[in-house]
Short mmCIF file of C-alpha atoms and ligand atoms in Angstrom, two decimals:
data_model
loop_
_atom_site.label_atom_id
_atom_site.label_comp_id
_atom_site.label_asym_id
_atom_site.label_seq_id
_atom_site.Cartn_x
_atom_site.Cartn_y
_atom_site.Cartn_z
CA UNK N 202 154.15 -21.03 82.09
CA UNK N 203 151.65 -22.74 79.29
CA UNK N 204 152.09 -21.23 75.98
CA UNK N 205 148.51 -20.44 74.51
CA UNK N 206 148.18 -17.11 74.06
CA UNK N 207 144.55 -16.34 75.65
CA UNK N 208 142.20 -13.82 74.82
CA UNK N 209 143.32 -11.11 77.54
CA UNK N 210 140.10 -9.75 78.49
CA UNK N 211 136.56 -11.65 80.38
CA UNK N 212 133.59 -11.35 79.33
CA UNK N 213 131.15 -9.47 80.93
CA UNK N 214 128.16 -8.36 78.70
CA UNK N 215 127.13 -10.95 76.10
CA UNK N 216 125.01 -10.65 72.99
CA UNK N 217 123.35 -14.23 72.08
CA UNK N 218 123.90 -15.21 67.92
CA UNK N 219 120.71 -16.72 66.59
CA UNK N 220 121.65 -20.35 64.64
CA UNK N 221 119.95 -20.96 61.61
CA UNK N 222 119.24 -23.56 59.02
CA UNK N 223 120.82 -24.09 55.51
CA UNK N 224 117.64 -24.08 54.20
CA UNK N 225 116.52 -21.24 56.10
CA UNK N 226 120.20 -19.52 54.86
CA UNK N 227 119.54 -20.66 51.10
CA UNK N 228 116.23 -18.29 51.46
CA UNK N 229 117.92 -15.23 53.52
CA UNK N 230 120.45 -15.19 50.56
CA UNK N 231 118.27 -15.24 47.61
CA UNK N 232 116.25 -12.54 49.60
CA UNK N 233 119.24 -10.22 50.10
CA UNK N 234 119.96 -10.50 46.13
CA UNK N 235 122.81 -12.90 47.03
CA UNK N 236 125.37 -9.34 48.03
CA UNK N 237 125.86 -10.50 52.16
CA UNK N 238 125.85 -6.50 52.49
CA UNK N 239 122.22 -6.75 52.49
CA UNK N 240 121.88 -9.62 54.79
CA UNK N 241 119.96 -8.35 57.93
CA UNK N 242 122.61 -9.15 61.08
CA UNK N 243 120.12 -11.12 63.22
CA UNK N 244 120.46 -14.00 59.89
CA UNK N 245 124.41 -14.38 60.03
CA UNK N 246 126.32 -16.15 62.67
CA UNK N 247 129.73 -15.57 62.90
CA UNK N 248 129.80 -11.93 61.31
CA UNK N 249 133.51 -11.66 59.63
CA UNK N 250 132.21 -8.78 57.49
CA UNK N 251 134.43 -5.95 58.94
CA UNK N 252 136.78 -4.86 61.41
CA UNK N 253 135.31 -1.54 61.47
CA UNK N 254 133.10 -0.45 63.80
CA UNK N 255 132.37 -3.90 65.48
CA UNK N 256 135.22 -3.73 68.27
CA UNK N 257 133.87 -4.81 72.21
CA UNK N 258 134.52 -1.60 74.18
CA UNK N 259 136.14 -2.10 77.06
CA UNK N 260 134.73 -1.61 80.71
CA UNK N 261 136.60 1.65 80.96
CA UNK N 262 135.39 2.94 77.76
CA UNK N 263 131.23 1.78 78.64
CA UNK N 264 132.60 3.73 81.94
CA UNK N 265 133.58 6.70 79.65
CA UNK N 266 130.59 7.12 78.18
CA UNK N 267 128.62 8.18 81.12
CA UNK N 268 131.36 10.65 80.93
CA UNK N 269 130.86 12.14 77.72
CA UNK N 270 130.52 16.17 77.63
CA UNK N 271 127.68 17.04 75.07
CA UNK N 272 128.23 20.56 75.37
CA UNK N 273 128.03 22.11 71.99
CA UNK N 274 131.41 24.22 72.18
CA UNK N 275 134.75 23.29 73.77
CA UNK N 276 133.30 19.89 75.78
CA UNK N 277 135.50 18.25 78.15
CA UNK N 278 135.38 15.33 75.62
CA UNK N 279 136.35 17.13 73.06
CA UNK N 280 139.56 17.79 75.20
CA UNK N 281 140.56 14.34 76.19
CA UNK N 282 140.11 13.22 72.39
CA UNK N 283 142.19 15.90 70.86
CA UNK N 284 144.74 15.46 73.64
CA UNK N 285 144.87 11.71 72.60
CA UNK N 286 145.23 12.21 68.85
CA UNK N 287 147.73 15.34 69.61
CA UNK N 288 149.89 12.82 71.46
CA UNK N 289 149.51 9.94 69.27
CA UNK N 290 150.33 12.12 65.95
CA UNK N 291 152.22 15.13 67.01
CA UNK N 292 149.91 17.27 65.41
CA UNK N 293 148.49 20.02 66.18
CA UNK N 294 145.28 20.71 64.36
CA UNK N 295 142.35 17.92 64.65
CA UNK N 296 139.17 17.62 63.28
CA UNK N 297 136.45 15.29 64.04
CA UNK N 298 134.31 13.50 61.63
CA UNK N 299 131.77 10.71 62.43
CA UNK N 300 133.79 8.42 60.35
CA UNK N 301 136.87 7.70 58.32
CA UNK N 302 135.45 8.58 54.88
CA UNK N 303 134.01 12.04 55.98
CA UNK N 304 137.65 12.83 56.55
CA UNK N 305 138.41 11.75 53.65
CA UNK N 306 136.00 13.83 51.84
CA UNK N 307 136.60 16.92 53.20
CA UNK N 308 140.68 16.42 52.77
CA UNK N 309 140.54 14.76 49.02
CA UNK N 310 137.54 17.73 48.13
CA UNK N 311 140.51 19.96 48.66
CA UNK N 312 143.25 18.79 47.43
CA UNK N 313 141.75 17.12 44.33
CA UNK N 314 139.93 17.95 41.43
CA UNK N 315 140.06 17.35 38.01
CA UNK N 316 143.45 16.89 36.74
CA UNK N 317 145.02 15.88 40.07
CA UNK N 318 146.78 12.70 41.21
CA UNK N 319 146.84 10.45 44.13
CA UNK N 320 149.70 8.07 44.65
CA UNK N 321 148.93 4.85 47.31
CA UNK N 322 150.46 1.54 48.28
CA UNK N 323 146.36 1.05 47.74
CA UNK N 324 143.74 3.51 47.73
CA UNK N 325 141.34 1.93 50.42
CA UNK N 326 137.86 1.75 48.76
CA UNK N 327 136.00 5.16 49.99
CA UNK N 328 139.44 6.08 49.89
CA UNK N 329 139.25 5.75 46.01
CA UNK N 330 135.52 6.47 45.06
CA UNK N 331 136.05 10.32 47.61
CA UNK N 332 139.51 10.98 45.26
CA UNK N 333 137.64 9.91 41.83
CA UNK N 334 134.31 11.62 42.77
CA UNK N 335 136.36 15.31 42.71
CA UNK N 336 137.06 13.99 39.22
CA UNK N 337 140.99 13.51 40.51
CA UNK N 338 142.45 10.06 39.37
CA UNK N 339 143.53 7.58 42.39
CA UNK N 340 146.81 5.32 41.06
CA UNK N 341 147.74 2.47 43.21
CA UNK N 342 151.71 2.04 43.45
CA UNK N 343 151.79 -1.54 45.37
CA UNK N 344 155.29 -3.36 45.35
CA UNK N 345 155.09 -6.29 42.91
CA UNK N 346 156.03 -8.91 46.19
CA UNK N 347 152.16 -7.27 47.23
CA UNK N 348 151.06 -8.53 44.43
CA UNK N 349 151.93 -11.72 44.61
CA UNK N 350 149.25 -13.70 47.42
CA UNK N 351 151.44 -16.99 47.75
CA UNK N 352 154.85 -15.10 48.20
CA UNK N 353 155.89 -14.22 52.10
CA UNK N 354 157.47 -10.95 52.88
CA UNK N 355 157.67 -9.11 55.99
CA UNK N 356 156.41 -5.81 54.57
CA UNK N 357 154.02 -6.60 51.76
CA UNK N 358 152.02 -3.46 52.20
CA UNK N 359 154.95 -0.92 51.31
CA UNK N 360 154.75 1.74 48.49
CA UNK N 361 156.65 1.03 45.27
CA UNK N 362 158.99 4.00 45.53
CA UNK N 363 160.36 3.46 42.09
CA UNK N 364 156.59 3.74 41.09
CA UNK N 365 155.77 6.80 43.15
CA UNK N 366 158.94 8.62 41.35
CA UNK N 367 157.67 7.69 38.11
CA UNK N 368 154.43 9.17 38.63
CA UNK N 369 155.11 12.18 40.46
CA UNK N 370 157.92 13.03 37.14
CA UNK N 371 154.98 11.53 34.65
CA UNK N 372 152.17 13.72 36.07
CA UNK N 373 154.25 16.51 37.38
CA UNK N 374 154.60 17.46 41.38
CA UNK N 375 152.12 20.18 41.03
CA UNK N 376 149.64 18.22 39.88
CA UNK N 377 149.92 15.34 42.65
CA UNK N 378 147.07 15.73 45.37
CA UNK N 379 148.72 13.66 47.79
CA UNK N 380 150.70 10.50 48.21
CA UNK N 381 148.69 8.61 50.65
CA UNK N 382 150.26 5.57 53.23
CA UNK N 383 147.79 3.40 54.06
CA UNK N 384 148.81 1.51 57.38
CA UNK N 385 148.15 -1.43 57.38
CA UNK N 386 147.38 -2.01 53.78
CA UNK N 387 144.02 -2.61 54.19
CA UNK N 388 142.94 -3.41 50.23
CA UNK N 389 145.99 -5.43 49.34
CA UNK N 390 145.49 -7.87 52.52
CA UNK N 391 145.93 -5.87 55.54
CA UNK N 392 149.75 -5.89 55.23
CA UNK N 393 152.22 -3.90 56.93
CA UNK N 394 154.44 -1.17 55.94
CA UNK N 395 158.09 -0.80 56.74
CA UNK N 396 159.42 2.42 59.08
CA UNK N 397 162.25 2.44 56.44
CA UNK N 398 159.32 2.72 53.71
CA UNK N 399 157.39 5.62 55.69
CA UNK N 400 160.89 7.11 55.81
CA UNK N 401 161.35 6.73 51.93
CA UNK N 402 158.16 8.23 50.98
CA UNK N 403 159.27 11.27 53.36
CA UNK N 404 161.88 12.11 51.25
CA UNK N 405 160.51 11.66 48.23
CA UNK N 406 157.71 14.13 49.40
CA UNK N 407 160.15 16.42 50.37
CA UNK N 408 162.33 16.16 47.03
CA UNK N 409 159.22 17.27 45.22
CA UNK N 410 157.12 19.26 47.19
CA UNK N 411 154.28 17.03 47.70
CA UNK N 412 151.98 16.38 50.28
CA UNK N 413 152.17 12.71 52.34
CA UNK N 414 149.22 11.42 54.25
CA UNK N 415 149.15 8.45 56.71
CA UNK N 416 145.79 6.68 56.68
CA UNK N 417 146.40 5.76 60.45
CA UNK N 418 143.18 3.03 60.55
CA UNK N 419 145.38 0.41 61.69
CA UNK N 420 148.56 1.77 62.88
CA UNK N 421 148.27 -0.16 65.94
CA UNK N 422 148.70 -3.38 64.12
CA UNK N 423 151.38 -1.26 62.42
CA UNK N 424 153.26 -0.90 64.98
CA UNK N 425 153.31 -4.39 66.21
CA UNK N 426 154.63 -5.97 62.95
CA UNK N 427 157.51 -3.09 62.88
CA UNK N 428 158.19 -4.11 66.45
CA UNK N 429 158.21 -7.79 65.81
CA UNK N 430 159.60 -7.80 62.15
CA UNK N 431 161.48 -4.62 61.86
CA UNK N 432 165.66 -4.37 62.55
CA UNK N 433 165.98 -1.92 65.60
CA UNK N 434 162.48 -1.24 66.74
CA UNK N 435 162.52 -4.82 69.04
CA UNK N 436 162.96 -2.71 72.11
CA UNK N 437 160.68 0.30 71.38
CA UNK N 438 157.30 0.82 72.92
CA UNK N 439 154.37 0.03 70.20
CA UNK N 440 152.93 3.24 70.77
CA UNK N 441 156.34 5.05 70.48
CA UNK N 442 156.50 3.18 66.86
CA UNK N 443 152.97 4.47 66.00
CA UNK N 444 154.51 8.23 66.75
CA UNK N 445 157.67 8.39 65.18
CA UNK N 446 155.48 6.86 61.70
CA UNK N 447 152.72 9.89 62.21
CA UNK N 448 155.57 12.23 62.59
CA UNK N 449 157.12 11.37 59.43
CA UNK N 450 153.92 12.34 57.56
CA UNK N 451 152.34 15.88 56.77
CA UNK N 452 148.80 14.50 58.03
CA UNK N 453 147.09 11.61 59.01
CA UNK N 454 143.09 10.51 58.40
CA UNK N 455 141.87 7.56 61.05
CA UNK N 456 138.67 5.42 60.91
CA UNK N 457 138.45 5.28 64.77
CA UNK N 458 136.28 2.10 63.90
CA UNK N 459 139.31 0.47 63.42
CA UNK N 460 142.17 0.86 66.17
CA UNK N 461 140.67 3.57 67.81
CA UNK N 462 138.42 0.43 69.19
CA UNK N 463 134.87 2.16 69.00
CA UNK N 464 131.94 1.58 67.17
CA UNK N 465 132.16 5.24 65.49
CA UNK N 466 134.33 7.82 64.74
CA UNK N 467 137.40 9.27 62.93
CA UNK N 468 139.39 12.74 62.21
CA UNK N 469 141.57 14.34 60.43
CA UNK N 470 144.84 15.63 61.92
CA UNK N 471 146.97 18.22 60.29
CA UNK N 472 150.23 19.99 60.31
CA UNK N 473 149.24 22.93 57.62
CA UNK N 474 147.32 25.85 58.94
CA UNK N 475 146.60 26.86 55.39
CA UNK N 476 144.60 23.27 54.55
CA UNK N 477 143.15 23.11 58.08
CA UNK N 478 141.35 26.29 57.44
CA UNK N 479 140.08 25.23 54.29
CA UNK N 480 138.92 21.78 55.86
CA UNK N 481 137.30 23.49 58.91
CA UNK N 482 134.93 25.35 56.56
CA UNK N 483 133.72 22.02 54.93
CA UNK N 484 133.81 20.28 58.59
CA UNK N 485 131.52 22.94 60.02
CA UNK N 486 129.43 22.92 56.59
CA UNK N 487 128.92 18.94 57.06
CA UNK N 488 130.27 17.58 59.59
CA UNK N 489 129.62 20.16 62.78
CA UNK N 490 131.05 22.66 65.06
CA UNK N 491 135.21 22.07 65.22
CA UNK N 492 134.98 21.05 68.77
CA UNK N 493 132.64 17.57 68.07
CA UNK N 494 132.70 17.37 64.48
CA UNK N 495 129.64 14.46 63.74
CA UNK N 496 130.57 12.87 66.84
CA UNK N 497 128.33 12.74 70.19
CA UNK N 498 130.71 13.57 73.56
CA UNK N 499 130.66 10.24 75.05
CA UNK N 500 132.19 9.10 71.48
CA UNK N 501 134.92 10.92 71.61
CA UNK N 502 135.29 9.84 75.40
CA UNK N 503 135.39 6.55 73.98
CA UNK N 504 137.54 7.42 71.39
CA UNK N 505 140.32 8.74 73.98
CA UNK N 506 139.95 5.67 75.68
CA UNK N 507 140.44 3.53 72.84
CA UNK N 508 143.70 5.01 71.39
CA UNK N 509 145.21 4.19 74.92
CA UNK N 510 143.70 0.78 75.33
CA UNK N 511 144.73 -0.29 71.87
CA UNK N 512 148.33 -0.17 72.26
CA UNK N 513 148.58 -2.41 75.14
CA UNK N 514 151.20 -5.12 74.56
CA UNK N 515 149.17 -7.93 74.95
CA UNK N 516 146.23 -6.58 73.48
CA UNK N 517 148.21 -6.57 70.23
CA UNK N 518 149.54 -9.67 70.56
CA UNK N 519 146.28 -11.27 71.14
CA UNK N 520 145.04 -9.23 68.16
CA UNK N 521 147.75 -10.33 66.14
CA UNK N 522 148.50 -14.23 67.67
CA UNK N 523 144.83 -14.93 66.91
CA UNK N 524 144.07 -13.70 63.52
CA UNK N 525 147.30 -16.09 62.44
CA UNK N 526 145.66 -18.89 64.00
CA UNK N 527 142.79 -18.14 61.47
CA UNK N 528 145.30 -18.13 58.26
CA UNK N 529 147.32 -20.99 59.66
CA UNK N 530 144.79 -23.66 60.39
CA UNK N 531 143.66 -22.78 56.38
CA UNK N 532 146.95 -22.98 55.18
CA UNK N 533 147.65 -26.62 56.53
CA UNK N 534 144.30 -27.55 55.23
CA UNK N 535 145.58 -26.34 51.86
CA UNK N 536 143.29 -23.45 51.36
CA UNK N 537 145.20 -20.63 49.61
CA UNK N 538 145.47 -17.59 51.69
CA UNK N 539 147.46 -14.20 51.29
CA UNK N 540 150.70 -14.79 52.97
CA UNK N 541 151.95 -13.41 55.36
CA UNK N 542 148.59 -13.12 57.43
CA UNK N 543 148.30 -9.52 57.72
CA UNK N 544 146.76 -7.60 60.99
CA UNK N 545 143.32 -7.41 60.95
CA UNK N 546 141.61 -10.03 58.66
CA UNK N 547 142.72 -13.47 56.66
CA UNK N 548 142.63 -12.96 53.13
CA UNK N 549 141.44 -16.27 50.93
CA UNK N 550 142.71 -16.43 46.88
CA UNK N 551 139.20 -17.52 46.08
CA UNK N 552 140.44 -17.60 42.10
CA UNK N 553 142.55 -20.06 43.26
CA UNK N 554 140.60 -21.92 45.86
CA UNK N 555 137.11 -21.71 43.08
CA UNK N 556 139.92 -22.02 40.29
CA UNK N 557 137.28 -23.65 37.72
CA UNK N 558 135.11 -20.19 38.08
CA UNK N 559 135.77 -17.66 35.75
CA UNK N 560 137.20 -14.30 36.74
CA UNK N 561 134.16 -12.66 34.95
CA UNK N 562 132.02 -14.77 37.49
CA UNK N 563 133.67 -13.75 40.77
CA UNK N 564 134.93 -16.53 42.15
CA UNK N 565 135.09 -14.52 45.35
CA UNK N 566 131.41 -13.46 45.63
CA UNK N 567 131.00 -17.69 45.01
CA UNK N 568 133.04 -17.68 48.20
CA UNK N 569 131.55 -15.41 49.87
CA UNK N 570 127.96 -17.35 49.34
CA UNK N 571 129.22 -20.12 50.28
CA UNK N 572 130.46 -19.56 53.17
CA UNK N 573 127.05 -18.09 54.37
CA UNK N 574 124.99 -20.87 52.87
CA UNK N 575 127.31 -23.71 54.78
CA UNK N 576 127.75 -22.24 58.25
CA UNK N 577 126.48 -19.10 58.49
CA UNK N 578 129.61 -16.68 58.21
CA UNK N 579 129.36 -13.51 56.81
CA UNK N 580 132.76 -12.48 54.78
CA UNK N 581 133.48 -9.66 52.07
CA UNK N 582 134.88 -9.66 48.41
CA UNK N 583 137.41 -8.31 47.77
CA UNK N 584 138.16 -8.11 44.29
CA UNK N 585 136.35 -7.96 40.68
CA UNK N 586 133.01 -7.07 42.19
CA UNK N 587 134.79 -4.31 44.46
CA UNK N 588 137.72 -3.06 42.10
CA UNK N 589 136.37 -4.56 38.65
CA UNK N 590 136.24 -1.87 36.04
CA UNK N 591 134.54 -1.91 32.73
CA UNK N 592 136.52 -1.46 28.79
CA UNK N 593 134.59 0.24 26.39
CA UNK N 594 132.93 -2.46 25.37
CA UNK N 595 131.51 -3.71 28.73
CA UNK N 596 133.69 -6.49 29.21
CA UNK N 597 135.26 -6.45 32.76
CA UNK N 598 138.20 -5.69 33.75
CA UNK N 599 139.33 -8.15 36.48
CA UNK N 600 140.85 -6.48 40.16
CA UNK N 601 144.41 -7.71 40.17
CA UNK N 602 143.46 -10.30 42.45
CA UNK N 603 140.04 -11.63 43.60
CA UNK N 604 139.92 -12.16 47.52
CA UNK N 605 137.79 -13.16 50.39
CA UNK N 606 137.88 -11.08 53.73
CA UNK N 607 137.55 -12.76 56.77
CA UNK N 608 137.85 -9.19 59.02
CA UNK N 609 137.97 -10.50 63.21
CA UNK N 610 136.52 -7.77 65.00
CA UNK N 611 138.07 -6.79 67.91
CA UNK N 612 138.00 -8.49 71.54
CA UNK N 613 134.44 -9.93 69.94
CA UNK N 614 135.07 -13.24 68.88
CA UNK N 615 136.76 -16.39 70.96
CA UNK N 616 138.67 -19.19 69.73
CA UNK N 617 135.65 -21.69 69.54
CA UNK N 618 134.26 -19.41 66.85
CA UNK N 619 137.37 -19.57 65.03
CA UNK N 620 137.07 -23.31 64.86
CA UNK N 621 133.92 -23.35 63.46
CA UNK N 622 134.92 -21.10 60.77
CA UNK N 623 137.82 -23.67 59.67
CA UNK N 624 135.43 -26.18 59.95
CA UNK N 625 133.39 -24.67 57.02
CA UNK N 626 136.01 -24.02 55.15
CA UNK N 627 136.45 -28.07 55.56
CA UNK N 628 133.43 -28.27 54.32
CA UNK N 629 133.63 -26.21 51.32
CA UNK N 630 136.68 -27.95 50.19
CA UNK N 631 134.92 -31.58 49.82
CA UNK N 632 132.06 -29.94 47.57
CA UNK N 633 134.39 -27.15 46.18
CA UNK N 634 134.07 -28.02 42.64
CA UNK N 635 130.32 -28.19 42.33
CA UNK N 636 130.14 -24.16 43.17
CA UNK N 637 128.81 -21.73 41.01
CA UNK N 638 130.27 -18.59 39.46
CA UNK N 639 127.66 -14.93 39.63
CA UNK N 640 126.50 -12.66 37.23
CA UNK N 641 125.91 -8.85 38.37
CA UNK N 642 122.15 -7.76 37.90
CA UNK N 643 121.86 -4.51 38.74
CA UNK N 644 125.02 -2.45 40.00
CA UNK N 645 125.19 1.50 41.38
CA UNK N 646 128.03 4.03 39.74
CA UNK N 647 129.57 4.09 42.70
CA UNK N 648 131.01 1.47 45.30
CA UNK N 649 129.26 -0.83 43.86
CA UNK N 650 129.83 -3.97 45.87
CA UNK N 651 127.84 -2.28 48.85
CA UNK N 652 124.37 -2.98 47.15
CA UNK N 653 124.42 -4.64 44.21
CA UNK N 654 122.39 -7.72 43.16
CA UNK N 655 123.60 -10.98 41.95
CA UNK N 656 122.13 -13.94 40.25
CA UNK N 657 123.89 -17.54 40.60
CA UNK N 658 124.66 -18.74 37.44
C1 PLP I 60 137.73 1.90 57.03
C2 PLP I 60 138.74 2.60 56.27
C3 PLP I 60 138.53 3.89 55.77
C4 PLP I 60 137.20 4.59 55.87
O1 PLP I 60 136.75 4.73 57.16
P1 PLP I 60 135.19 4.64 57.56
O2 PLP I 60 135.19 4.90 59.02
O3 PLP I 60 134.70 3.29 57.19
O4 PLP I 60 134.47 5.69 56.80
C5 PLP I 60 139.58 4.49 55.11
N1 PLP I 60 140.76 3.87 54.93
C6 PLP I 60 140.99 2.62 55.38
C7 PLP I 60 142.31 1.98 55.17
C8 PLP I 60 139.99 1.94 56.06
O5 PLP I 60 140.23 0.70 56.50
#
């Protein structure tokens, strides 16, 4: 039997990419303020922006749809959603929310505030900016091998535990919001987390009375590294690895943009009646009605669909197989990536690859215009623009590390596209050290890296 893992799917609906000039791409850039959030779509080619929300739906799911319930109360959609999530989880309560982050504002509105504490392997960004907007503070507790881009581990996205005891005793249990697992570690290179790590962070919760949360985005992906990389999990069902992970926790937010493999969509699922009633008041307030949340019927249809779909076998190994190829081909061309390659997305070191740029001239947003300006591919920073803080004085303080994103959307992109991404990236070596550094002209309070302008220095 040949050995090339193939894209497990055909194609039957196609959506044609417009090709464009350099020249034409020099102008698009300078119009969108050089930030590639504020490119229009139509302009980019290979779109490597996100994972989230930019998944193919399958046959059965466009099938779904036609399906969808919109009643306003109790919709048979509603049903098959919950059902999914209740069986995925194991718990009871579930709210829906028309994305990931308006779960996580009506959860971290509750249990935050002023003088609270969050504890993450590493606070996703709306993760961060919904837990510091209650005025709460959002500390990242990242192993040091997670820090480290060039050093291979199997489980690079695990919690510090030693770090998570120290700031539970420094800050007091009372005062800690949540500790919040973020599978896979999205911010820190879409890295998995250990079972046995899940399972740590369940007993520390339970030594001090604290609260654990699983931010379930990718726990798909999850599930496939524990089942590949993991000692006794070789045998056990991907989905079965997924559930005894959820089960461990007290709750679990999901982005269904992610592995729930729909364009929108996400909920909150709970085990404490107490919080759930204090969340159903906000969901109701902004979301909607507890039976749809902000989602239409034939989303959640969708939604149901997806959760099943996702954990197919060779669906993940596709998923997995081909964002490797990505980070592998880079590697042997000697471009420095975050090693291992994690789930959902390649990570580049641009400060190393753009090593003559200063930090305080993002080396990754250089990247990132770069890799627009030469063939047309539309990645994300992730680093000093996203996570960079300011001292007193103004000067920045650098993200711990300054990264490109190259997210593959799901079942969207084949391997020809891939090639043509390494090819840039061939490119950009020869005339690497000519690039240019950025300077920030005009930046928001919050989240910054969504809509801020830039200048090329
Ligand atoms: C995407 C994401 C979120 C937020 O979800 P949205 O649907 O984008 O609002 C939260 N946490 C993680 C880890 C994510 O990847």
């Amino acid at each position: 039997m040949p050995k090339t893992i193939i894209e497990p799917f055909r194609i039957k609906v196609v959506e044609p990419i417009e090709l464009s000039t350099e020249e034409q791409r020099q102008q698009y850039l300078k119009e969108a303020h050089y930030n590639t959030f504020l490119l229009e779509s139509g302009k980019v080619i290979i779109d490597l922006l996100t994972d989230s929300g930019t998944s193919a739906m399958s046959a059965r799911q466009w099938g779904g749809i036609m399906q969808g319930d919109e009643s306003y109360a109790g919709a048979r959609s509603w049903l098959k959603m919950k059902a999914a999530i209740t069986d995925l989880t194991g718990f009871e309560h579930i709210l829906p929310t028309h994305q990931g982050r308006a779960a996580e504002r009506i959860l971290y509105a509750y249990l935050g505030g002023k003088g609270k504490y969050f504890l993450s392997n590493t606070h996703f960004d709306t993760t961060r900016a919904n837990i510091e907007y209650t005025g709460a503070t959002a500390i990242d507790c990242l192993t040091e091998v997670g820090k480290h881009p060039e050093t291979e581990h199997p489980f690079k996205g695990n919690i510090a535990i030693d770090l998570l005891v120290e700031n539970i005793q420094k800050y007091g249990p009372e005062n800690i919001g949540a500790v919040i697992l973020t599978v896979t570690n999205n911010s820190g290179g879409g890295q998995p987390v250990s079972m046995e790590n899940a399972r740590e962070v369940r007993q520390v919760c339970d030594k001090f009375g604290v609260l654990f949360i699983l931010d379930a985005c990718r726990i798909a992906e999850n599930a496939y590294f524990i089942g590949q990389r993991e000692e006794g999990y070789q045998d056990i069902a991907y989905k079965d690895i997924a559930r005894e992970m959820c089960r461990l926790a007290d709750g679990c937010i999901m982005s269904a943009k992610k592995d729930a493999l729909v364009n929108m969509g996400g909920f909150l699922a709970l085990k404490d009646k107490a919080i759930v009633d204090a969340c159903t008041s906000m969901l109701i307030i902004t979301e909607g009605f507890v039976t749809y949340g902000g989602l239409s019927g034939r989303d959640m249809e969708a939604i149901a669909i997806g959760l099943e779909e996702v954990f197919d076998p060779d669906y993940l190994n596709y998923r997995i197989v081909s964002t490797a190829y990505l980070g592998n081909k880079l590697t042997q061309m000697g471009i420095p990536i975050v090693k291992p390659v994690g789930g959902h997305a390649v990570y580049v070191d641009a400060r190393a690859f753009y090593d003559h740029i200063p930090v305080e001239e993002f080396p990754g947003q250089a990247l990132v215009a770069d890799l627009y300006l030469k063939g047309g591919i539309r990645a994300v920073e992730i680093g000093s623009v996203m996570f960079g803080k300011y001292d007193g004085a103004g000067k920045l303080i650098p993200a711990p590390m300054d990264l490109v994103r190259l997210a593959i959307p799901r079942r969207v992109y084949t391997q020809s596209h891939i090639d043509y991404v390494v090819e840039t990236f061939a490119e950009l070596l020869d005339g690497k050290s000519s690039s240019k550094g950025f300077k920030i002209t005009y930046e928001p309070e919050f989240l910054r890296h969504f809509t801020a302008h830039f200048t090329r220095l």
